[in-house]
Protein backbone atom coordinates (compact mmCIF):
# COMPACT_ATOMS: atom_id res chain seq x y z
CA UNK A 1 49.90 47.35 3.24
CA UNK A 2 51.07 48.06 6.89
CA UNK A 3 51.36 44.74 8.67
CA UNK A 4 50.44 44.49 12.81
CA UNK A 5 50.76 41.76 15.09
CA UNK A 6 48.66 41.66 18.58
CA UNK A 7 51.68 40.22 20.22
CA UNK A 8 54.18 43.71 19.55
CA UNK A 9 53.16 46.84 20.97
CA UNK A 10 52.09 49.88 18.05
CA UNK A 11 54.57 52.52 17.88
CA UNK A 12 54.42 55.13 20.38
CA UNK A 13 52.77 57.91 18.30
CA UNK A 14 50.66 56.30 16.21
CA UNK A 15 50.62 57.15 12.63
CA UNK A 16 54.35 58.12 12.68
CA UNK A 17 55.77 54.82 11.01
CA UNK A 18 54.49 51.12 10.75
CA UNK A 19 55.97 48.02 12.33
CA UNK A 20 56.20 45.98 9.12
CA UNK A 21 54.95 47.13 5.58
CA UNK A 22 54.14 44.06 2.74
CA UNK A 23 54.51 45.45 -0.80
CA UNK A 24 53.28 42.53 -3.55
CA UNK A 25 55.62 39.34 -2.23
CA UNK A 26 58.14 41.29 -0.40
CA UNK A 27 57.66 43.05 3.01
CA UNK A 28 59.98 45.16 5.54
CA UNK A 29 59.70 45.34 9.32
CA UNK A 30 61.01 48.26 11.28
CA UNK A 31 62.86 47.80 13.93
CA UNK A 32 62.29 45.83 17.07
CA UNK A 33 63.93 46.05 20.25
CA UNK A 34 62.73 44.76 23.76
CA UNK A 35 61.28 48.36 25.26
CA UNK A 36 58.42 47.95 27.92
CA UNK A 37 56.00 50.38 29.47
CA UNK A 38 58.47 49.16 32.68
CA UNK A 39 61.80 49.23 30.61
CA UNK A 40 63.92 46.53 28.75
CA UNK A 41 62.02 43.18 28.62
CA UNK A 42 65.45 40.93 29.71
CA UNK A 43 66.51 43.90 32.35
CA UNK A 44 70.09 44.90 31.23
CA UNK A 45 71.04 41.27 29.79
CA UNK A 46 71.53 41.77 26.14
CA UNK A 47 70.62 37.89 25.36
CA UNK A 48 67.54 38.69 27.21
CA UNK A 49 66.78 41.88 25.07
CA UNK A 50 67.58 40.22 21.74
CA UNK A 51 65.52 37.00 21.98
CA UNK A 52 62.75 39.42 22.64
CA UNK A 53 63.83 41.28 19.70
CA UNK A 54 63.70 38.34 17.03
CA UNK A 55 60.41 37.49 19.10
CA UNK A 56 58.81 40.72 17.97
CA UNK A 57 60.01 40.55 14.50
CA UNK A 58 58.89 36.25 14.12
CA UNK A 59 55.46 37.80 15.30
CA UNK A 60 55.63 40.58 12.82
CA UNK A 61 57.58 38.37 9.91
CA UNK A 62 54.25 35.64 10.43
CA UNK A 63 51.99 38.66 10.25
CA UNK A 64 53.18 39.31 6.67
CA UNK A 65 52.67 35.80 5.96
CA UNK A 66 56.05 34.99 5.62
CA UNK A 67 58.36 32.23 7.69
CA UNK A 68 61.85 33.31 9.43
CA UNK A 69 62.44 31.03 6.46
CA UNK A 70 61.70 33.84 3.94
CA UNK A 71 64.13 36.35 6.18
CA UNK A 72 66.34 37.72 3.20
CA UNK A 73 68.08 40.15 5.25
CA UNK A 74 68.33 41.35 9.40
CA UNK A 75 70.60 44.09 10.29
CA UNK A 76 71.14 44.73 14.12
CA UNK A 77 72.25 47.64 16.08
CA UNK A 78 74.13 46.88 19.19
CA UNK A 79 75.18 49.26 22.18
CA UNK A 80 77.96 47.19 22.66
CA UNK A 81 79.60 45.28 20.32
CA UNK A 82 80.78 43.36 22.62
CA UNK A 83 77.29 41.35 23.20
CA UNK A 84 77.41 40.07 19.39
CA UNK A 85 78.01 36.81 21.07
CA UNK A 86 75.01 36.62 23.20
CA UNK A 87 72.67 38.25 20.11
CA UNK A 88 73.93 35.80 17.96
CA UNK A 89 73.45 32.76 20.38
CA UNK A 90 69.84 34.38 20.29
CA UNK A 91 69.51 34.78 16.70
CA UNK A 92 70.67 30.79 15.88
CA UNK A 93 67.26 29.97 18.03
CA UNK A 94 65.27 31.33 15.18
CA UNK A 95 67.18 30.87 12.58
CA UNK A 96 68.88 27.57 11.26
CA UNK A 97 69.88 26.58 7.33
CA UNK A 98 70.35 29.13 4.77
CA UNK A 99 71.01 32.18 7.00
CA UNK A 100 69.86 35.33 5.67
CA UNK A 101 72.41 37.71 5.00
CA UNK A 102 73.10 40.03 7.92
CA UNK A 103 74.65 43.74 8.97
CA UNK A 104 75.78 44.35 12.41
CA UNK A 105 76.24 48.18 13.62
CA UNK A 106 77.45 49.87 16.58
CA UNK A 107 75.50 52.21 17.78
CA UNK A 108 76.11 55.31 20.96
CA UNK A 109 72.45 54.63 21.68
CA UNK A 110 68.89 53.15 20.96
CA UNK A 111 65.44 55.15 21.30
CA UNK A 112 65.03 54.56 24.94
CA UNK A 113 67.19 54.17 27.92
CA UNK A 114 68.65 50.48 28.85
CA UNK A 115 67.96 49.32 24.87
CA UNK A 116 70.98 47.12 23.95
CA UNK A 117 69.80 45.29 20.91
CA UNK A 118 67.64 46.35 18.19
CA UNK A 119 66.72 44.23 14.78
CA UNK A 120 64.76 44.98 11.54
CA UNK A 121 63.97 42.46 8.92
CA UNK A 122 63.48 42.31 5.17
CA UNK A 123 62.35 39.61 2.95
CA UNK A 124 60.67 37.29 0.10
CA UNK A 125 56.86 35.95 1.21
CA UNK A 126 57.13 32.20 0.18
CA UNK A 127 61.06 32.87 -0.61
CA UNK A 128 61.16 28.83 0.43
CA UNK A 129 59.51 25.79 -0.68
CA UNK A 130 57.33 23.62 1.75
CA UNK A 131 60.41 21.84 1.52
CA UNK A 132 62.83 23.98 2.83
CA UNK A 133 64.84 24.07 -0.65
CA UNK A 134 65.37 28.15 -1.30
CA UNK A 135 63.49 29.78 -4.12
CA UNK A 136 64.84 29.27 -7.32
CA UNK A 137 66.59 26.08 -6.70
């Protein structure tokens, strides 16, 4: 089932791909950067850009009905390398406890102009208890 949230804008060409997917408890969300109709949400500050970015994907994670809780995996695609530092300073402001496991690439470029940070997210719906104690435990 393709999964929208009000708060993150549709794909450009509608149709061509889905911003998250749910498939029976699991579900997948493409990924988000901070592109605007005006350019990078955060200007050139790659902090900026990824808080934005784990802002979309929160949005579209919640859409799923799933928690950043039930994040199994993130993989992020950096400009630079050198801003892992300020993406992960980003990242620990959503997530906390058992991290989800995590690939970081380095990319020449991202889909539009200024981009410095994108993320995508996989995961479990209900992967946690309502008492934080992992799935399983």
């Amino acid at each position: 089932m393709k999964v929208s949230a009000d708060s993150v804008p549709e794909p450009p060409r509608h149709g061509m791909f889905s911003n998250a997917v749910v498939r029976g408890d699991r579900f997948w969300t493409s990924g988000m950067h901070a592109g605007g109709p005006s350019g990078p949400v955060g200007g050139d500050d790659a902090y900026r850009q990824a808080k934005e970015a784990f802002r979309r994907v929160v949005e579209l994670v919640r859409a799923c009905g799933a928690t950043p809780a039930d994040v199994t995996v993130l993989r992020v695609y950096l400009t630079d390398v050198d801003d892992k530092a300020a993406v992960g300073r980003a990242r620990s402001e959503v997530f906390s406890g058992e991290m989800p496991c995590s690939t970081l690439v380095g990319v020449n470029a991202l889909v539009d102009p200024g981009l410095k940070v994108e993320v995508e997210a996989e995961g479990v719906i209900a992967a946690t208890a309502a008492s934080g104690t992992p799935a399983g435990s």
